[in-house]
PDB file of C-alpha atoms in Angstrom:
ATOM      1  CA  MET A   1      26.576  -8.066  17.992  1.00  0.00           C
ATOM      2  CA  ARG A   2      26.135 -11.749  18.815  1.00  0.00           C
ATOM      3  CA  VAL A   3      26.517 -10.958  22.520  1.00  0.00           C
ATOM      4  CA  LEU A   4      23.836  -8.263  22.289  1.00  0.00           C
ATOM      5  CA  GLN A   5      21.465 -10.590  20.434  1.00  0.00           C
ATOM      6  CA  ALA A   6      22.055 -13.342  22.987  1.00  0.00           C
ATOM      7  CA  PHE A   7      21.365 -10.914  25.848  1.00  0.00           C
ATOM      8  CA  LYS A   8      18.162  -9.716  24.153  1.00  0.00           C
ATOM      9  CA  ARG A   9      16.942 -13.302  23.746  1.00  0.00           C
ATOM     10  CA  TRP A  10      17.795 -14.078  27.378  1.00  0.00           C
ATOM     11  CA  ARG A  11      16.004 -10.952  28.598  1.00  0.00           C
ATOM     12  CA  ARG A  12      12.881 -11.654  26.540  1.00  0.00           C
ATOM     13  CA  ASN A  13      12.756 -15.278  27.625  1.00  0.00           C
ATOM     14  CA  ARG A  14      13.057 -14.167  31.244  1.00  0.00           C
ATOM     15  CA  ILE A  15      10.131 -11.741  30.815  1.00  0.00           C
ATOM     16  CA  LEU A  16       8.026 -14.449  29.147  1.00  0.00           C
ATOM     17  CA  TRP A  17       8.876 -17.017  31.828  1.00  0.00           C
ATOM     18  CA  ARG A  18       7.896 -14.638  34.637  1.00  0.00           C
ATOM     19  CA  ALA A  19       4.813 -13.179  32.912  1.00  0.00           C
ATOM     20  CA  ALA A  20       1.327 -13.715  34.265  1.00  0.00           C
ATOM     21  CA  ILE A  21      -1.478 -13.348  31.737  1.00  0.00           C
ATOM     22  CA  ASP A  22      -5.201 -13.744  32.296  1.00  0.00           C
ATOM     23  CA  GLU A  23      -5.966 -16.737  30.069  1.00  0.00           C
ATOM     24  CA  THR A  24      -9.725 -16.116  30.062  1.00  0.00           C
ATOM     25  CA  LEU A  25      -9.125 -12.555  28.915  1.00  0.00           C
ATOM     26  CA  TRP A  26      -6.619 -13.723  26.317  1.00  0.00           C
ATOM     27  CA  ARG A  27      -9.074 -16.223  24.828  1.00  0.00           C
ATOM     28  CA  ALA A  28     -11.738 -13.497  24.656  1.00  0.00           C
ATOM     29  CA  VAL A  29      -9.345 -11.240  22.752  1.00  0.00           C
ATOM     30  CA  LEU A  30      -8.479 -14.065  20.352  1.00  0.00           C
ATOM     31  CA  GLU A  31     -12.158 -14.501  19.536  1.00  0.00           C
ATOM     32  CA  ARG A  32     -12.851 -10.799  19.198  1.00  0.00           C
ATOM     33  CA  TYR A  33     -11.004 -10.154  15.924  1.00  0.00           C
ATOM     34  CA  PRO A  34     -11.455 -12.230  12.739  1.00  0.00           C
ATOM     35  CA  PHE A  35      -7.843 -11.662  11.714  1.00  0.00           C
ATOM     36  CA  VAL A  36      -6.727 -13.168  15.052  1.00  0.00           C
ATOM     37  CA  ARG A  37      -9.259 -16.023  15.053  1.00  0.00           C
ATOM     38  CA  ALA A  38      -7.820 -17.156  11.728  1.00  0.00           C
ATOM     39  CA  LEU A  39      -4.293 -17.610  13.117  1.00  0.00           C
ATOM     40  CA  SER A  40      -2.804 -21.088  13.364  1.00  0.00           C
ATOM     41  CA  ALA A  41      -1.838 -22.454  16.772  1.00  0.00           C
ATOM     42  CA  PRO A  42       1.871 -21.557  16.309  1.00  0.00           C
ATOM     43  CA  GLU A  43       0.903 -18.051  15.163  1.00  0.00           C
ATOM     44  CA  ARG A  44      -1.344 -17.570  18.201  1.00  0.00           C
ATOM     45  CA  ALA A  45       1.485 -18.643  20.467  1.00  0.00           C
ATOM     46  CA  ARG A  46       3.834 -16.167  18.755  1.00  0.00           C
ATOM     47  CA  LEU A  47       1.262 -13.370  19.033  1.00  0.00           C
ATOM     48  CA  ARG A  48       0.817 -14.154  22.735  1.00  0.00           C
ATOM     49  CA  GLU A  49       4.558 -13.739  23.304  1.00  0.00           C
ATOM     50  CA  TRP A  50       4.683 -10.446  21.395  1.00  0.00           C
ATOM     51  CA  VAL A  51       1.712  -9.148  23.413  1.00  0.00           C
ATOM     52  CA  ILE A  52       3.397 -10.017  26.704  1.00  0.00           C
ATOM     53  CA  LEU A  53       6.612  -8.298  25.625  1.00  0.00           C
ATOM     54  CA  PHE A  54       4.733  -5.312  24.209  1.00  0.00           C
ATOM     55  CA  LEU A  55       2.812  -4.791  27.453  1.00  0.00           C
ATOM     56  CA  HIS A  56       6.063  -5.100  29.390  1.00  0.00           C
ATOM     57  CA  GLU A  57       7.805  -2.416  27.330  1.00  0.00           C
ATOM     58  CA  LYS A  58       4.974  -0.003  26.541  1.00  0.00           C
ATOM     59  CA  SER A  59       2.782   2.024  28.865  1.00  0.00           C
ATOM     60  CA  ILE A  60      -0.909   2.154  27.868  1.00  0.00           C
ATOM     61  CA  ALA A  61      -2.527   4.940  29.863  1.00  0.00           C
ATOM     62  CA  GLY A  62      -5.872   6.692  29.811  1.00  0.00           C
ATOM     63  CA  ALA A  63      -6.456  10.411  29.255  1.00  0.00           C
ATOM     64  CA  GLY A  64      -9.514  12.641  29.319  1.00  0.00           C
ATOM     65  CA  GLY A  65     -10.932  10.759  32.282  1.00  0.00           C
ATOM     66  CA  LEU A  66     -10.667   7.285  30.735  1.00  0.00           C
ATOM     67  CA  ALA A  67      -9.720   4.430  33.059  1.00  0.00           C
ATOM     68  CA  VAL A  68      -7.871   1.837  30.968  1.00  0.00           C
ATOM     69  CA  CYS A  69      -8.530  -1.748  32.083  1.00  0.00           C
ATOM     70  CA  ASP A  70      -6.513  -4.911  31.356  1.00  0.00           C
ATOM     71  CA  GLU A  71      -8.896  -5.964  28.575  1.00  0.00           C
ATOM     72  CA  MET A  72      -8.407  -2.664  26.757  1.00  0.00           C
ATOM     73  CA  ARG A  73      -4.629  -2.942  27.066  1.00  0.00           C
ATOM     74  CA  MET A  74      -4.668  -6.472  25.722  1.00  0.00           C
ATOM     75  CA  CYS A  75      -6.972  -5.554  22.817  1.00  0.00           C
ATOM     76  CA  ILE A  76      -4.681  -2.706  21.789  1.00  0.00           C
ATOM     77  CA  ALA A  77      -1.546  -4.816  22.196  1.00  0.00           C
ATOM     78  CA  ALA A  78      -2.944  -7.763  20.228  1.00  0.00           C
ATOM     79  CA  GLN A  79      -3.909  -5.567  17.277  1.00  0.00           C
ATOM     80  CA  ALA A  80      -0.601  -3.694  17.350  1.00  0.00           C
ATOM     81  CA  CYS A  81       1.350  -6.948  17.453  1.00  0.00           C
ATOM     82  CA  MET A  82      -0.515  -8.391  14.457  1.00  0.00           C
ATOM     83  CA  LEU A  83       1.580  -6.072  12.273  1.00  0.00           C
ATOM     84  CA  ILE A  84       4.840  -7.469  13.666  1.00  0.00           C
ATOM     85  CA  LEU A  85       3.661 -11.068  14.042  1.00  0.00           C
ATOM     86  CA  ASN A  86       6.400 -12.338  11.708  1.00  0.00           C
ATOM     87  CA  LEU A  87       8.780  -9.415  12.234  1.00  0.00           C
ATOM     88  CA  ASP A  88      10.138  -8.314  15.611  1.00  0.00           C
ATOM     89  CA  LEU A  89       9.198  -6.095  18.552  1.00  0.00           C
ATOM     90  CA  ASP A  90      12.175  -3.906  17.641  1.00  0.00           C
ATOM     91  CA  TYR A  91       9.995  -2.494  14.867  1.00  0.00           C
ATOM     92  CA  TYR A  92       8.331  -0.532  17.685  1.00  0.00           C
ATOM     93  CA  ARG A  93      11.590   0.760  19.118  1.00  0.00           C
ATOM     94  CA  GLY A  94      12.324   4.309  20.199  1.00  0.00           C
ATOM     95  CA  TRP A  95       9.103   5.164  22.048  1.00  0.00           C
ATOM     96  CA  VAL A  96       7.229   3.837  25.070  1.00  0.00           C
ATOM     97  CA  GLU A  97       3.717   5.237  25.445  1.00  0.00           C
ATOM     98  CA  VAL A  98       0.194   4.644  24.133  1.00  0.00           C
ATOM     99  CA  ILE A  99      -2.336   7.270  25.256  1.00  0.00           C
ATOM    100  CA  VAL A 100      -6.017   6.415  25.047  1.00  0.00           C
ATOM    101  CA  TYR A 101      -8.878   8.928  25.114  1.00  0.00           C
ATOM    102  CA  PRO A 102     -12.500   7.865  25.613  1.00  0.00           C
ATOM    103  CA  ASP A 103     -13.517   9.367  22.260  1.00  0.00           C
ATOM    104  CA  GLU A 104     -12.214  11.745  19.611  1.00  0.00           C
ATOM    105  CA  PHE A 105      -9.605  14.174  20.914  1.00  0.00           C
ATOM    106  CA  VAL A 106      -8.556  17.577  19.602  1.00  0.00           C
ATOM    107  CA  ALA A 107      -5.111  17.984  18.067  1.00  0.00           C
ATOM    108  CA  GLU A 108      -3.777  21.523  17.884  1.00  0.00           C
ATOM    109  CA  TYR A 109      -0.927  22.369  15.538  1.00  0.00           C
ATOM    110  CA  GLU A 110       0.535  25.031  13.258  1.00  0.00           C
ATOM    111  CA  TYR A 111       1.868  24.812   9.719  1.00  0.00           C
ATOM    112  CA  VAL A 112       2.997  27.110   6.898  1.00  0.00           C
ATOM    113  CA  ASP A 113       1.428  26.581   3.466  1.00  0.00           C
ATOM    114  CA  GLU A 114       3.058  26.857   0.034  1.00  0.00           C
ATOM    115  CA  ASP A 115       2.386  30.607  -0.028  1.00  0.00           C
ATOM    116  CA  GLY A 116       4.201  31.127   3.269  1.00  0.00           C
ATOM    117  CA  ILE A 117       0.996  31.738   5.229  1.00  0.00           C
ATOM    118  CA  ALA A 118       0.947  30.362   8.775  1.00  0.00           C
ATOM    119  CA  HIS A 119      -2.128  28.425   9.905  1.00  0.00           C
ATOM    120  CA  HIS A 120      -3.272  27.423  13.380  1.00  0.00           C
ATOM    121  CA  VAL A 121      -5.465  24.314  13.337  1.00  0.00           C
ATOM    122  CA  LYS A 122      -7.595  22.593  15.989  1.00  0.00           C
ATOM    123  CA  GLU A 123      -8.830  19.301  14.590  1.00  0.00           C
ATOM    124  CA  PRO A 124     -10.779  16.391  16.132  1.00  0.00           C
ATOM    125  CA  MET A 125      -8.917  13.113  15.628  1.00  0.00           C
ATOM    126  CA  THR A 126      -9.444   9.404  16.244  1.00  0.00           C
ATOM    127  CA  GLY A 127      -5.757   8.556  16.340  1.00  0.00           C
ATOM    128  CA  GLU A 128      -2.332  10.076  16.002  1.00  0.00           C
ATOM    129  CA  SER A 129       1.268   8.835  15.911  1.00  0.00           C
ATOM    130  CA  TRP A 130       4.205  11.037  16.795  1.00  0.00           C
ATOM    131  CA  LEU A 131       7.681  10.547  15.410  1.00  0.00           C
ATOM    132  CA  GLU A 132       9.700   9.058  18.308  1.00  0.00           C
ATOM    133  CA  GLY A 133       6.716   9.825  20.530  1.00  0.00           C
ATOM    134  CA  PRO A 134       3.468   8.244  21.664  1.00  0.00           C
ATOM    135  CA  VAL A 135       0.616   6.630  19.808  1.00  0.00           C
ATOM    136  CA  ILE A 136      -2.667   8.348  20.709  1.00  0.00           C
ATOM    137  CA  LEU A 137      -5.999   6.554  20.247  1.00  0.00           C
ATOM    138  CA  SER A 138      -9.714   7.105  20.683  1.00  0.00           C
ATOM    139  CA  TRP A 139     -11.098   4.060  22.495  1.00  0.00           C
ATOM    140  CA  ALA A 140     -14.550   4.591  20.959  1.00  0.00           C
ATOM    141  CA  ASP A 141     -12.930   4.122  17.553  1.00  0.00           C
ATOM    142  CA  ALA A 142     -10.486   1.420  18.646  1.00  0.00           C
ATOM    143  CA  GLU A 143     -13.459  -0.680  19.771  1.00  0.00           C
ATOM    144  CA  GLN A 144     -14.677  -0.830  16.151  1.00  0.00           C
ATOM    145  CA  GLY A 145     -11.708  -2.939  15.046  1.00  0.00           C
ATOM    146  CA  GLY A 146     -12.705  -6.337  13.722  1.00  0.00           C
ATOM    147  CA  ASP A 147     -16.242  -5.357  12.733  1.00  0.00           C
ATOM    148  CA  GLY A 148     -15.704  -6.233   9.073  1.00  0.00           C
ATOM    149  CA  SER A 149     -15.756  -2.645   7.779  1.00  0.00           C
ATOM    150  CA  GLY A 150     -12.029  -2.479   7.107  1.00  0.00           C
ATOM    151  CA  TYR A 151     -11.660   0.352   9.635  1.00  0.00           C
ATOM    152  CA  ASN A 152      -9.095  -0.190  12.372  1.00  0.00           C
ATOM    153  CA  VAL A 153      -7.559   2.835  14.062  1.00  0.00           C
ATOM    154  CA  VAL A 154      -5.071   0.737  16.058  1.00  0.00           C
ATOM    155  CA  ILE A 155      -3.610  -0.947  12.982  1.00  0.00           C
ATOM    156  CA  HIS A 156      -3.678   2.410  11.172  1.00  0.00           C
ATOM    157  CA  GLU A 157      -1.640   4.242  13.794  1.00  0.00           C
ATOM    158  CA  PHE A 158       0.831   1.410  14.304  1.00  0.00           C
ATOM    159  CA  ALA A 159       1.344   1.234  10.540  1.00  0.00           C
ATOM    160  CA  HIS A 160       2.373   4.893  10.789  1.00  0.00           C
ATOM    161  CA  LYS A 161       4.881   3.852  13.455  1.00  0.00           C
ATOM    162  CA  LEU A 162       6.443   1.358  11.039  1.00  0.00           C
ATOM    163  CA  ASP A 163       6.464   4.049   8.345  1.00  0.00           C
ATOM    164  CA  MET A 164       8.317   6.379  10.753  1.00  0.00           C
ATOM    165  CA  LEU A 165      11.212   3.987  11.292  1.00  0.00           C
ATOM    166  CA  ASN A 166      13.149   5.884   8.622  1.00  0.00           C
ATOM    167  CA  GLY A 167      11.848   9.402   9.359  1.00  0.00           C
ATOM    168  CA  ASP A 168       8.565  11.237   8.865  1.00  0.00           C
ATOM    169  CA  ALA A 169       5.706   9.059   7.613  1.00  0.00           C
ATOM    170  CA  ASN A 170       5.636   9.128   3.809  1.00  0.00           C
ATOM    171  CA  GLY A 171       4.248   5.745   2.759  1.00  0.00           C
ATOM    172  CA  PHE A 172       7.733   4.281   2.266  1.00  0.00           C
ATOM    173  CA  PRO A 173       8.790   2.333   5.378  1.00  0.00           C
ATOM    174  CA  PRO A 174      12.200   0.644   5.492  1.00  0.00           C
ATOM    175  CA  LEU A 175      11.873  -2.409   3.274  1.00  0.00           C
ATOM    176  CA  HIS A 176      13.441  -5.804   3.858  1.00  0.00           C
ATOM    177  CA  ALA A 177      16.671  -6.650   2.067  1.00  0.00           C
ATOM    178  CA  ASP A 178      14.904  -9.019  -0.333  1.00  0.00           C
ATOM    179  CA  MET A 179      12.342  -6.402  -1.409  1.00  0.00           C
ATOM    180  CA  ASP A 180      12.659  -4.189  -4.503  1.00  0.00           C
ATOM    181  CA  ARG A 181      12.319  -0.473  -3.763  1.00  0.00           C
ATOM    182  CA  GLY A 182      11.427   0.257  -7.380  1.00  0.00           C
ATOM    183  CA  GLN A 183       8.572  -2.249  -7.392  1.00  0.00           C
ATOM    184  CA  TRP A 184       7.223  -0.836  -4.124  1.00  0.00           C
ATOM    185  CA  SER A 185       7.417   2.726  -5.416  1.00  0.00           C
ATOM    186  CA  ARG A 186       5.758   1.939  -8.755  1.00  0.00           C
ATOM    187  CA  ALA A 187       2.963  -0.090  -7.171  1.00  0.00           C
ATOM    188  CA  PHE A 188       2.151   2.441  -4.463  1.00  0.00           C
ATOM    189  CA  SER A 189       2.443   5.475  -6.737  1.00  0.00           C
ATOM    190  CA  ALA A 190       0.088   3.996  -9.331  1.00  0.00           C
ATOM    191  CA  ALA A 191      -2.500   2.856  -6.778  1.00  0.00           C
ATOM    192  CA  TYR A 192      -2.338   6.146  -4.881  1.00  0.00           C
ATOM    193  CA  GLU A 193      -2.916   8.162  -8.052  1.00  0.00           C
ATOM    194  CA  ASP A 194      -5.771   5.834  -8.967  1.00  0.00           C
ATOM    195  CA  ILE A 195      -7.635   6.297  -5.695  1.00  0.00           C
ATOM    196  CA  ARG A 196      -6.966  10.044  -5.696  1.00  0.00           C
ATOM    197  CA  GLY A 197      -8.581  10.304  -9.107  1.00  0.00           C
ATOM    198  CA  ARG A 198     -11.542   8.208  -8.067  1.00  0.00           C
ATOM    199  CA  VAL A 199     -12.100  10.247  -4.920  1.00  0.00           C
ATOM    200  CA  GLU A 200     -11.856  13.505  -6.875  1.00  0.00           C
ATOM    201  CA  ARG A 201     -14.472  12.181  -9.297  1.00  0.00           C
ATOM    202  CA  ARG A 202     -16.590  11.176  -6.277  1.00  0.00           C
ATOM    203  CA  GLU A 203     -16.648   7.567  -7.347  1.00  0.00           C
ATOM    204  CA  HIS A 204     -17.405   4.831  -4.838  1.00  0.00           C
ATOM    205  CA  THR A 205     -14.252   3.154  -3.534  1.00  0.00           C
ATOM    206  CA  VAL A 206     -14.079  -0.144  -1.665  1.00  0.00           C
ATOM    207  CA  ILE A 207     -10.999   1.177   0.130  1.00  0.00           C
ATOM    208  CA  ASP A 208     -11.583   3.999   2.628  1.00  0.00           C
ATOM    209  CA  PRO A 209     -11.303   7.254   0.617  1.00  0.00           C
ATOM    210  CA  TYR A 210      -9.129   8.700   3.390  1.00  0.00           C
ATOM    211  CA  ALA A 211      -6.358   6.752   1.650  1.00  0.00           C
ATOM    212  CA  ALA A 212      -6.302   9.564  -0.940  1.00  0.00           C
ATOM    213  CA  GLU A 213      -5.223  12.131   1.694  1.00  0.00           C
ATOM    214  CA  ASN A 214      -1.472  11.605   1.161  1.00  0.00           C
ATOM    215  CA  PRO A 215       0.987   8.703   0.632  1.00  0.00           C
ATOM    216  CA  ALA A 216       1.441   8.154   4.389  1.00  0.00           C
ATOM    217  CA  GLU A 217      -2.299   7.781   4.916  1.00  0.00           C
ATOM    218  CA  PHE A 218      -2.533   5.564   1.848  1.00  0.00           C
ATOM    219  CA  PHE A 219      -0.042   3.119   3.377  1.00  0.00           C
ATOM    220  CA  ALA A 220      -1.809   3.189   6.765  1.00  0.00           C
ATOM    221  CA  VAL A 221      -5.311   2.750   5.301  1.00  0.00           C
ATOM    222  CA  LEU A 222      -4.165  -0.072   3.026  1.00  0.00           C
ATOM    223  CA  SER A 223      -2.521  -1.732   6.032  1.00  0.00           C
ATOM    224  CA  GLU A 224      -5.847  -1.553   7.896  1.00  0.00           C
ATOM    225  CA  ALA A 225      -7.641  -3.164   4.977  1.00  0.00           C
ATOM    226  CA  PHE A 226      -4.841  -5.713   4.467  1.00  0.00           C
ATOM    227  CA  PHE A 227      -5.606  -7.224   7.871  1.00  0.00           C
ATOM    228  CA  GLU A 228      -9.316  -6.428   8.193  1.00  0.00           C
ATOM    229  CA  THR A 229     -10.594  -6.984   4.624  1.00  0.00           C
ATOM    230  CA  PRO A 230      -7.689  -8.526   2.695  1.00  0.00           C
ATOM    231  CA  ARG A 231      -9.829  -9.728  -0.209  1.00  0.00           C
ATOM    232  CA  ALA A 232     -10.847  -6.119  -0.881  1.00  0.00           C
ATOM    233  CA  VAL A 233      -7.191  -5.088  -1.206  1.00  0.00           C
ATOM    234  CA  LEU A 234      -6.434  -8.139  -3.335  1.00  0.00           C
ATOM    235  CA  GLY A 235      -9.340  -7.341  -5.637  1.00  0.00           C
ATOM    236  CA  GLU A 236      -8.743  -3.596  -5.933  1.00  0.00           C
ATOM    237  CA  TYR A 237      -4.947  -3.365  -5.839  1.00  0.00           C
ATOM    238  CA  GLY A 238      -3.390  -6.779  -6.321  1.00  0.00           C
ATOM    239  CA  GLU A 239       0.174  -5.460  -6.618  1.00  0.00           C
ATOM    240  CA  ILE A 240      -0.202  -3.496  -3.373  1.00  0.00           C
ATOM    241  CA  TYR A 241      -1.428  -6.671  -1.704  1.00  0.00           C
ATOM    242  CA  ARG A 242       1.665  -8.516  -2.948  1.00  0.00           C
ATOM    243  CA  GLN A 243       3.979  -5.808  -1.632  1.00  0.00           C
ATOM    244  CA  LEU A 244       2.275  -5.854   1.756  1.00  0.00           C
ATOM    245  CA  THR A 245       2.589  -9.641   1.993  1.00  0.00           C
ATOM    246  CA  LEU A 246       6.327  -9.200   1.413  1.00  0.00           C
ATOM    247  CA  PHE A 247       6.583  -6.389   3.951  1.00  0.00           C
ATOM    248  CA  TYR A 248       4.497  -7.942   6.735  1.00  0.00           C
ATOM    249  CA  HIS A 249       5.504 -11.540   5.906  1.00  0.00           C
ATOM    250  CA  GLN A 250       1.826 -12.472   6.115  1.00  0.00           C
ATOM    251  CA  ASP A 251      -0.982 -13.437   3.715  1.00  0.00           C
ATOM    252  CA  PRO A 252      -4.271 -12.653   5.489  1.00  0.00           C
ATOM    253  CA  ALA A 253      -6.453 -13.520   2.493  1.00  0.00           C
ATOM    254  CA  ALA A 254      -5.007 -17.030   2.320  1.00  0.00           C
ATOM    255  CA  ARG A 255      -5.256 -17.329   6.102  1.00  0.00           C
ATOM    256  CA  LEU A 256      -8.935 -16.387   6.115  1.00  0.00           C
ATOM    257  CA  ALA A 257      -9.635 -18.684   3.144  1.00  0.00           C
ATOM    258  CA  GLY A 258      -8.032 -21.544   5.059  1.00  0.00           C
ATOM    259  CA  GLN A 259     -10.229 -20.795   8.059  1.00  0.00           C
ATOM    260  CA  ALA A 260     -13.308 -20.877   5.847  1.00  0.00           C
ATOM    261  CA  THR A 261     -12.224 -24.221   4.382  1.00  0.00           C
ATOM    262  CA  VAL A 262     -11.737 -25.720   7.843  1.00  0.00           C
ATOM    263  CA  ALA A 263     -15.106 -24.413   8.969  1.00  0.00           C
TER     264      ALA A 263
END
């Protein structure tokens, strides 16, 4: 195990040493997203390394006639790597491709309902994550990340990827050894039932009502908001915010508050 870890470190350091990155483009990406602008200098340096490694290991290709440029690749990589900033690139293991459409794309699938009736569905989507397969994104929607609305399709889909590390997405990703599974389950179950009830009653919710779709979407939507609008999560679901700080090893609300103090 130690030999494998040493080889992995050597290989990553070799990639980083040989990497060429457009510094002007990198600075533009840093300024594009509030959750990246708020990073400390050491955090920015760590994010830069993860982005280089991510772009080395993952293919980001266009579909539907979209030509993907270096800026688009870097924007996607930077947002994806925010989730693993204090974790490891191995959290994105087992798959290699990001597919980007110019706009919404149509997903076609079949399922059998509780009554045993088969359904064939064609549904427009802004993003999709496949178990042990690619992440698929709409660039028109990915461009909206960082606009202050709390919506971020890149973070959403990569949160699904973390959720899928232990099987199909279900809102219960593999937790760290120092985390309590019971506390996670109680916090997420209570908050999920709360937002479901509010959506059913057609009440206004600060959190995107799509979170009420199912537990997997709840985790992904709350992860979006955790990075994009952390104070909203802290105010609405404080215990969820605490669990996410433990899972991601980050505190975006405190980070943004520190940026405001410095400014």
